[in-house]
Amino acid sequence: MIRIQLDEVTLSRTRLAISPAAEVIAALELLHRGGGRAPWPYTGWAEQAAAVLASVPQTAPLRLYPQLYGVGRARRTPDLFEPFVPQPDPGLDAELAVLRATPGDVVEYQFTRHYPEGVPDFLLPYREDRERAFGRLANAFEVFWREAMAPYWPLMRTVLEEEILLRARSLAGNGAEAVLAGLGGPALWEPPVLSLPKAKESRLTATGQRLLLVPLVFAHGRMGCSTDQPDLLRVTYQARGAAVLAGGAAADPVPGDRLVALLGQRRAAVLRALVVPATTSALARLLGLAPSTVSQQLSGLRAAGVVHRRRAGRRVYYGLEPAGEELLGLFGVRDQAVGASRAAGPAGPAEPEGLPGGAAGAVPGLG
C-alpha cells in the first residue's frame, strides 16, 4: 500500500486529463498480466493486440514495460518512461515528442534514485545511447497505437470525456475530496491520506504540488501513481464504461434472470447500465443498441419512476432514482451489460445539477 498525504494546496490544484500514452502502457500491462489474453470486455482487443506485438518487429521496444512493471515487482519505477505533457488533452504526438526529448539529467536522476545498486541491463541503452533508445521506443508506441489502439480510440475518447465531465462536475460543486472519495475501486480516501494498493508499503507527502487524475479505459480496476516530478503527483484510475471495447457484445443473458423476466432484456440492460449516470448516446454505444431503442427504454423507465433525467451543460444524463436502486438491489445487480465499468467502482457522491461550460476545455478541473 502506498499512502499519500495531500495538503490543502495540492488538493486545491486537482485537475483531470486524458493521456493516450498512459492508455498504451496500461494496455501493455494488462496483456502481460494475462499472458497475451484478457477478460471481457478486453478479450477481442487483446487477441488483436497480442498478434500485433508478436508479428510486428517495430513494437519490440515496448517489451520494456512488462520488464518494468511485471508481476512480482514490488519496487517503485522511474516515471520517465511515462511521458507527461501539462495539458488536459495533449494527444499522443505531443506525449511522444516529450518521450523522444527526455533529457540526460532526468535519466541520471531517476536511475540513480530508483536503482542505487546499479541500473538493470535492459535499461542501459536509455543511458548510454539515450536519443536512439528513446526514439525507438517512441516509434514503437506509434506503430502499436496505429495497429492496436487507434481503431478503438473514438469510442474510448467518448468514454473518457464523459468520465472527466462527471468528475469535473463533482470537483466544481463538492471539491477535490469528494472526487477522491468517489474514485471507488481499490482507492481509499481517509482525509488527508489517499491510499493505493501496492506490493510494497510506502508513504509520501505531497506539499504544494499539483494533483493530476488520469482516467484509463485499460486500467482494469488498477491504480497507478507517478511521483518523480517535483511539482506534480499523477494518479491513474479506472474510467467507467470500459465495456465499449466489446462493441456491445455483452455477456449472454443468465438463465433465470428475474429482472429480465420482469422488464425484458433491453430495458433491464439499460437499467443496470445506469449504476453510472450516462447519456443516451453513451448507453447506445455501451450496449450495442440504436439510440432510438435506448430512448424508448429510458422513457419507459422514467415513466415508472426508477430513472431520472438531468441536464449538465449541453448534455443530458440519466441516472437511477432511489426506486431504481431498490429494484436492482431486490433482484440482484448482475451487470451483464457493463461488467467492466461496474468493476471500476461506484459513481461517487451525489453531485449538484448544472455543469458550467460544455466543451471539454472549459470544464473546471480540466487544465
mmCIF file of C-alpha atoms in Angstrom, residues 64-327:
data_model
loop_
_atom_site.group_PDB
_atom_site.id
_atom_site.type_symbol
_atom_site.label_atom_id
_atom_site.label_comp_id
_atom_site.label_asym_id
_atom_site.label_seq_id
_atom_site.Cartn_x
_atom_site.Cartn_y
_atom_site.Cartn_z
ATOM 1 C CA LEU A 64 10.398 -2.524 -21.700
ATOM 2 C CA TYR A 65 7.069 -2.047 -19.895
ATOM 3 C CA PRO A 66 6.464 -5.657 -18.825
ATOM 4 C CA GLN A 67 10.064 -5.686 -17.597
ATOM 5 C CA LEU A 68 9.478 -2.522 -15.578
ATOM 6 C CA TYR A 69 6.025 -3.293 -14.220
ATOM 7 C CA GLY A 70 5.939 -7.078 -14.430
ATOM 8 C CA VAL A 71 4.160 -9.321 -11.964
ATOM 9 C CA GLY A 72 6.037 -9.626 -8.698
ATOM 10 C CA ARG A 73 7.953 -6.345 -8.976
ATOM 11 C CA ALA A 74 7.428 -4.555 -5.680
ATOM 12 C CA ARG A 75 9.753 -1.585 -6.167
ATOM 13 C CA ARG A 76 8.876 1.843 -7.461
ATOM 14 C CA THR A 77 9.971 2.521 -11.020
ATOM 15 C CA PRO A 78 11.165 5.601 -12.936
ATOM 16 C CA ASP A 79 8.430 7.846 -14.304
ATOM 17 C CA LEU A 80 10.481 8.983 -17.298
ATOM 18 C CA PHE A 81 9.016 6.166 -19.430
ATOM 19 C CA GLU A 82 5.527 7.596 -18.886
ATOM 20 C CA PRO A 83 5.602 10.802 -20.956
ATOM 21 C CA PHE A 84 3.683 13.695 -19.450
ATOM 22 C CA VAL A 85 2.513 16.913 -21.088
ATOM 23 C CA PRO A 86 0.975 19.519 -18.724
ATOM 24 C CA GLN A 87 -2.224 19.903 -20.751
ATOM 25 C CA PRO A 88 -5.712 18.448 -20.254
ATOM 26 C CA ASP A 89 -5.732 16.664 -23.626
ATOM 27 C CA PRO A 90 -2.274 16.753 -25.237
ATOM 28 C CA GLY A 91 -2.619 13.969 -27.788
ATOM 29 C CA LEU A 92 -0.215 11.116 -28.443
ATOM 30 C CA ASP A 93 2.088 13.093 -30.755
ATOM 31 C CA ALA A 94 2.827 15.660 -28.048
ATOM 32 C CA GLU A 95 3.447 12.953 -25.461
ATOM 33 C CA LEU A 96 5.826 11.067 -27.757
ATOM 34 C CA ALA A 97 7.697 14.288 -28.524
ATOM 35 C CA VAL A 98 8.354 14.581 -24.783
ATOM 36 C CA LEU A 99 9.467 10.949 -24.668
ATOM 37 C CA ARG A 100 11.909 11.411 -27.561
ATOM 38 C CA ALA A 101 13.378 14.537 -25.945
ATOM 39 C CA THR A 102 13.914 13.012 -22.475
ATOM 40 C CA PRO A 103 16.891 14.960 -21.039
ATOM 41 C CA GLY A 104 20.038 13.176 -19.932
ATOM 42 C CA ASP A 105 19.949 14.751 -16.485
ATOM 43 C CA VAL A 106 16.439 13.394 -15.902
ATOM 44 C CA VAL A 107 17.618 9.914 -16.869
ATOM 45 C CA GLU A 108 20.556 10.113 -14.473
ATOM 46 C CA TYR A 109 18.493 11.493 -11.609
ATOM 47 C CA GLN A 110 15.725 8.904 -11.839
ATOM 48 C CA PHE A 111 18.033 5.952 -12.496
ATOM 49 C CA THR A 112 20.180 6.923 -9.516
ATOM 50 C CA ARG A 113 17.133 7.378 -7.327
ATOM 51 C CA HIS A 114 15.472 4.091 -8.234
ATOM 52 C CA TYR A 115 18.491 1.865 -8.830
ATOM 53 C CA PRO A 116 21.197 2.795 -6.305
ATOM 54 C CA GLU A 117 22.571 -0.732 -6.598
ATOM 55 C CA GLY A 118 23.045 -0.333 -10.352
ATOM 56 C CA VAL A 119 20.883 0.113 -13.422
ATOM 57 C CA PRO A 120 19.398 -3.138 -14.828
ATOM 58 C CA ASP A 121 20.887 -4.245 -18.140
ATOM 59 C CA PHE A 122 17.661 -3.764 -20.082
ATOM 60 C CA LEU A 123 17.675 -0.048 -19.163
ATOM 61 C CA LEU A 124 21.322 0.672 -20.025
ATOM 62 C CA PRO A 125 20.599 1.738 -23.634
ATOM 63 C CA TYR A 126 18.458 4.575 -22.281
ATOM 64 C CA ARG A 127 21.529 5.911 -20.500
ATOM 65 C CA GLU A 128 24.306 5.013 -22.948
ATOM 66 C CA ASP A 129 22.539 5.719 -26.262
ATOM 67 C CA ARG A 130 19.726 7.867 -24.983
ATOM 68 C CA GLU A 131 18.429 9.604 -28.124
ATOM 69 C CA ARG A 132 18.360 6.427 -30.195
ATOM 70 C CA ALA A 133 16.782 4.317 -27.450
ATOM 71 C CA PHE A 134 14.015 6.796 -26.661
ATOM 72 C CA GLY A 135 13.452 7.384 -30.373
ATOM 73 C CA ARG A 136 12.955 3.647 -30.982
ATOM 74 C CA LEU A 137 10.591 3.451 -28.021
ATOM 75 C CA ALA A 138 8.507 6.358 -29.321
ATOM 76 C CA ASN A 139 8.394 4.775 -32.779
ATOM 77 C CA ALA A 140 7.167 1.536 -31.220
ATOM 78 C CA PHE A 141 4.400 3.489 -29.481
ATOM 79 C CA GLU A 142 3.318 4.913 -32.827
ATOM 80 C CA VAL A 143 3.190 1.519 -34.527
ATOM 81 C CA PHE A 144 1.300 -0.156 -31.694
ATOM 82 C CA TRP A 145 -1.108 2.766 -31.470
ATOM 83 C CA ARG A 146 -1.852 2.637 -35.193
ATOM 84 C CA GLU A 147 -2.339 -1.138 -35.303
ATOM 85 C CA ALA A 148 -3.953 -1.900 -31.941
ATOM 86 C CA MET A 149 -5.342 1.251 -30.316
ATOM 87 C CA ALA A 150 -6.444 3.754 -32.962
ATOM 88 C CA PRO A 151 -9.448 1.697 -34.163
ATOM 89 C CA TYR A 152 -10.868 1.826 -30.628
ATOM 90 C CA TRP A 153 -9.867 5.376 -29.784
ATOM 91 C CA PRO A 154 -13.037 7.228 -30.905
ATOM 92 C CA LEU A 155 -15.165 5.132 -28.527
ATOM 93 C CA MET A 156 -12.550 5.292 -25.787
ATOM 94 C CA ARG A 157 -12.293 9.039 -26.131
ATOM 95 C CA THR A 158 -16.048 9.442 -25.735
ATOM 96 C CA VAL A 159 -15.944 7.369 -22.542
ATOM 97 C CA LEU A 160 -13.020 9.381 -21.178
ATOM 98 C CA GLU A 161 -14.606 12.737 -21.998
ATOM 99 C CA GLU A 162 -17.814 11.762 -20.208
ATOM 100 C CA GLU A 163 -15.815 10.457 -17.252
ATOM 101 C CA ILE A 164 -13.960 13.760 -16.970
ATOM 102 C CA LEU A 165 -17.156 15.791 -17.309
ATOM 103 C CA LEU A 166 -18.736 13.891 -14.431
ATOM 104 C CA ARG A 167 -15.637 14.162 -12.227
ATOM 105 C CA ALA A 168 -15.200 17.841 -13.099
ATOM 106 C CA ARG A 169 -18.790 18.456 -12.118
ATOM 107 C CA SER A 170 -18.098 16.895 -8.722
ATOM 108 C CA LEU A 171 -14.840 18.838 -8.416
ATOM 109 C CA ALA A 172 -16.567 22.149 -9.144
ATOM 110 C CA GLY A 173 -19.515 21.510 -6.851
ATOM 111 C CA ASN A 174 -18.079 19.496 -3.987
ATOM 112 C CA GLY A 175 -14.301 19.875 -4.145
ATOM 113 C CA ALA A 176 -11.377 17.536 -4.606
ATOM 114 C CA GLU A 177 -12.154 15.482 -1.510
ATOM 115 C CA ALA A 178 -15.493 14.416 -3.000
ATOM 116 C CA VAL A 179 -13.752 13.346 -6.206
ATOM 117 C CA LEU A 180 -11.164 11.298 -4.335
ATOM 118 C CA ALA A 181 -13.827 9.700 -2.153
ATOM 119 C CA GLY A 182 -15.763 8.724 -5.269
ATOM 120 C CA LEU A 183 -12.933 7.121 -7.226
ATOM 121 C CA GLY A 184 -14.007 3.717 -5.982
ATOM 122 C CA GLY A 185 -12.114 0.587 -6.896
ATOM 123 C CA PRO A 186 -9.078 -0.072 -4.724
ATOM 124 C CA ALA A 187 -8.550 3.573 -3.720
ATOM 125 C CA LEU A 188 -9.204 4.572 -0.125
ATOM 126 C CA TRP A 189 -9.594 8.232 0.822
ATOM 127 C CA GLU A 190 -9.189 8.913 4.538
ATOM 128 C CA PRO A 191 -8.520 12.669 4.712
ATOM 129 C CA PRO A 192 -5.856 13.782 4.239
ATOM 130 C CA VAL A 193 -4.423 10.426 3.062
ATOM 131 C CA LEU A 194 -5.076 8.702 -0.262
ATOM 132 C CA SER A 195 -4.127 5.020 -0.100
ATOM 133 C CA LEU A 196 -3.458 2.994 -3.251
ATOM 134 C CA PRO A 197 -2.700 -0.734 -3.374
ATOM 135 C CA LYS A 198 0.957 -1.529 -3.994
ATOM 136 C CA ALA A 199 3.031 -4.609 -3.264
ATOM 137 C CA LYS A 200 5.371 -2.643 -1.019
ATOM 138 C CA GLU A 201 4.320 -0.441 1.880
ATOM 139 C CA SER A 202 5.418 3.184 1.454
ATOM 140 C CA ARG A 203 4.439 6.714 2.418
ATOM 141 C CA LEU A 204 4.915 10.089 0.833
ATOM 142 C CA THR A 205 3.759 13.638 1.410
ATOM 143 C CA ALA A 206 2.541 15.935 -1.368
ATOM 144 C CA THR A 207 3.098 19.523 -0.332
ATOM 145 C CA GLY A 208 2.323 22.411 -2.659
ATOM 146 C CA GLN A 209 2.100 20.128 -5.702
ATOM 147 C CA ARG A 210 -0.486 19.615 -8.416
ATOM 148 C CA LEU A 211 -2.664 16.511 -8.310
ATOM 149 C CA LEU A 212 -3.492 15.192 -11.763
ATOM 150 C CA LEU A 213 -6.151 12.483 -12.071
ATOM 151 C CA VAL A 214 -5.983 10.474 -15.298
ATOM 152 C CA PRO A 215 -8.843 8.060 -16.066
ATOM 153 C CA LEU A 216 -7.922 4.987 -18.108
ATOM 154 C CA VAL A 217 -10.140 2.591 -20.026
ATOM 155 C CA PHE A 218 -7.407 -0.076 -19.830
ATOM 156 C CA ALA A 219 -6.715 0.191 -16.099
ATOM 157 C CA HIS A 220 -8.837 -2.918 -15.408
ATOM 158 C CA GLY A 221 -9.513 -1.750 -11.872
ATOM 159 C CA ARG A 222 -5.875 -0.985 -11.066
ATOM 160 C CA MET A 223 -4.481 2.365 -9.980
ATOM 161 C CA GLY A 224 -1.085 3.919 -10.577
ATOM 162 C CA CYS A 225 0.891 6.769 -9.084
ATOM 163 C CA SER A 226 3.736 8.791 -10.625
ATOM 164 C CA THR A 227 5.824 10.689 -8.090
ATOM 165 C CA ASP A 228 9.178 11.609 -9.678
ATOM 166 C CA GLN A 229 8.182 15.106 -10.828
ATOM 167 C CA PRO A 230 8.799 17.647 -8.057
ATOM 168 C CA ASP A 231 5.693 19.748 -8.733
ATOM 169 C CA LEU A 232 3.237 17.057 -9.835
ATOM 170 C CA LEU A 233 1.580 13.947 -8.459
ATOM 171 C CA ARG A 234 -0.219 11.919 -11.140
ATOM 172 C CA VAL A 235 -2.773 9.236 -10.240
ATOM 173 C CA THR A 236 -4.324 6.944 -12.844
ATOM 174 C CA TYR A 237 -7.598 5.165 -12.167
ATOM 175 C CA GLN A 238 -10.261 3.069 -13.900
ATOM 176 C CA ALA A 239 -12.642 5.025 -16.110
ATOM 177 C CA ARG A 240 -16.250 3.880 -16.157
ATOM 178 C CA GLY A 241 -17.537 2.497 -19.442
ATOM 179 C CA ALA A 242 -14.754 0.122 -20.496
ATOM 180 C CA ALA A 243 -17.412 -2.154 -21.992
ATOM 181 C CA VAL A 244 -17.328 -0.045 -25.170
ATOM 182 C CA LEU A 245 -14.280 -2.112 -26.152
ATOM 183 C CA ALA A 246 -16.563 -5.099 -26.573
ATOM 184 C CA GLY A 247 -18.650 -3.273 -29.160
ATOM 185 C CA GLY A 248 -21.802 -4.018 -27.214
ATOM 186 C CA ALA A 249 -21.097 -7.757 -27.128
ATOM 187 C CA ALA A 250 -22.073 -8.168 -23.517
ATOM 188 C CA ALA A 251 -22.213 -11.462 -21.734
ATOM 189 C CA ASP A 252 -25.096 -13.768 -22.651
ATOM 190 C CA PRO A 253 -28.239 -13.438 -20.530
ATOM 191 C CA VAL A 254 -28.183 -15.532 -17.398
ATOM 192 C CA PRO A 255 -30.924 -18.196 -17.301
ATOM 193 C CA GLY A 256 -33.476 -17.373 -14.616
ATOM 194 C CA ASP A 257 -32.600 -13.654 -14.557
ATOM 195 C CA ARG A 258 -35.640 -12.276 -12.751
ATOM 196 C CA LEU A 259 -35.036 -8.654 -13.737
ATOM 197 C CA VAL A 260 -35.043 -9.630 -17.411
ATOM 198 C CA ALA A 261 -38.239 -11.613 -16.832
ATOM 199 C CA LEU A 262 -39.840 -8.518 -15.305
ATOM 200 C CA LEU A 263 -38.606 -5.779 -17.645
ATOM 201 C CA GLY A 264 -37.351 -7.513 -20.769
ATOM 202 C CA GLN A 265 -33.715 -7.898 -21.767
ATOM 203 C CA ARG A 266 -33.143 -4.436 -23.251
ATOM 204 C CA ARG A 267 -34.857 -2.467 -20.515
ATOM 205 C CA ALA A 268 -33.076 -4.495 -17.841
ATOM 206 C CA ALA A 269 -29.728 -3.853 -19.548
ATOM 207 C CA VAL A 270 -30.386 -0.091 -19.664
ATOM 208 C CA LEU A 271 -31.401 -0.021 -16.002
ATOM 209 C CA ARG A 272 -28.299 -1.943 -14.951
ATOM 210 C CA ALA A 273 -26.066 0.300 -17.052
ATOM 211 C CA LEU A 274 -27.340 3.336 -15.157
ATOM 212 C CA VAL A 275 -25.440 2.405 -11.999
ATOM 213 C CA VAL A 276 -23.218 5.062 -13.595
ATOM 214 C CA PRO A 277 -25.060 8.151 -14.963
ATOM 215 C CA ALA A 278 -24.830 8.276 -18.751
ATOM 216 C CA THR A 279 -26.167 9.998 -21.838
ATOM 217 C CA THR A 280 -28.388 8.297 -24.402
ATOM 218 C CA SER A 281 -25.559 8.115 -26.945
ATOM 219 C CA ALA A 282 -23.148 6.649 -24.393
ATOM 220 C CA LEU A 283 -25.680 3.992 -23.406
ATOM 221 C CA ALA A 284 -26.249 3.139 -27.057
ATOM 222 C CA ARG A 285 -22.538 2.592 -27.651
ATOM 223 C CA LEU A 286 -22.135 0.709 -24.395
ATOM 224 C CA LEU A 287 -24.984 -1.701 -25.015
ATOM 225 C CA GLY A 288 -24.744 -2.015 -28.796
ATOM 226 C CA LEU A 289 -28.280 -0.661 -29.276
ATOM 227 C CA ALA A 290 -29.706 2.005 -31.545
ATOM 228 C CA PRO A 291 -30.088 5.410 -29.824
ATOM 229 C CA SER A 292 -33.815 5.340 -30.616
ATOM 230 C CA THR A 293 -34.117 1.984 -28.833
ATOM 231 C CA VAL A 294 -32.290 3.322 -25.782
ATOM 232 C CA SER A 295 -34.523 6.432 -25.741
ATOM 233 C CA GLN A 296 -37.607 4.239 -25.835
ATOM 234 C CA GLN A 297 -36.380 2.158 -22.895
ATOM 235 C CA LEU A 298 -35.409 5.268 -20.924
ATOM 236 C CA SER A 299 -38.871 6.759 -21.457
ATOM 237 C CA GLY A 300 -40.475 3.653 -20.006
ATOM 238 C CA LEU A 301 -38.120 3.622 -17.034
ATOM 239 C CA ARG A 302 -38.745 7.317 -16.346
ATOM 240 C CA ALA A 303 -42.486 6.778 -16.529
ATOM 241 C CA ALA A 304 -42.093 4.027 -13.930
ATOM 242 C CA GLY A 305 -40.202 6.412 -11.630
ATOM 243 C CA VAL A 306 -36.982 4.415 -11.480
ATOM 244 C CA VAL A 307 -34.805 6.719 -13.635
ATOM 245 C CA HIS A 308 -34.288 10.487 -13.646
ATOM 246 C CA ARG A 309 -33.143 12.862 -16.387
ATOM 247 C CA ARG A 310 -30.833 15.795 -15.613
ATOM 248 C CA ARG A 311 -29.061 18.324 -17.802
ATOM 249 C CA ALA A 312 -25.351 19.072 -17.318
ATOM 250 C CA GLY A 313 -24.258 21.836 -19.672
ATOM 251 C CA ARG A 314 -25.065 20.695 -23.200
ATOM 252 C CA ARG A 315 -25.559 17.062 -22.237
ATOM 253 C CA VAL A 316 -28.459 15.211 -20.678
ATOM 254 C CA TYR A 317 -27.584 12.458 -18.215
ATOM 255 C CA TYR A 318 -29.829 9.675 -16.979
ATOM 256 C CA GLY A 319 -29.359 8.074 -13.581
ATOM 257 C CA LEU A 320 -31.097 5.878 -11.053
ATOM 258 C CA GLU A 321 -33.810 7.146 -8.728
ATOM 259 C CA PRO A 322 -33.878 5.560 -5.264
ATOM 260 C CA ALA A 323 -36.655 3.287 -6.552
ATOM 261 C CA GLY A 324 -34.340 2.117 -9.336
ATOM 262 C CA GLU A 325 -31.572 1.351 -6.878
ATOM 263 C CA GLU A 326 -34.035 -0.586 -4.728
ATOM 264 C CA LEU A 327 -35.213 -2.546 -7.770
#
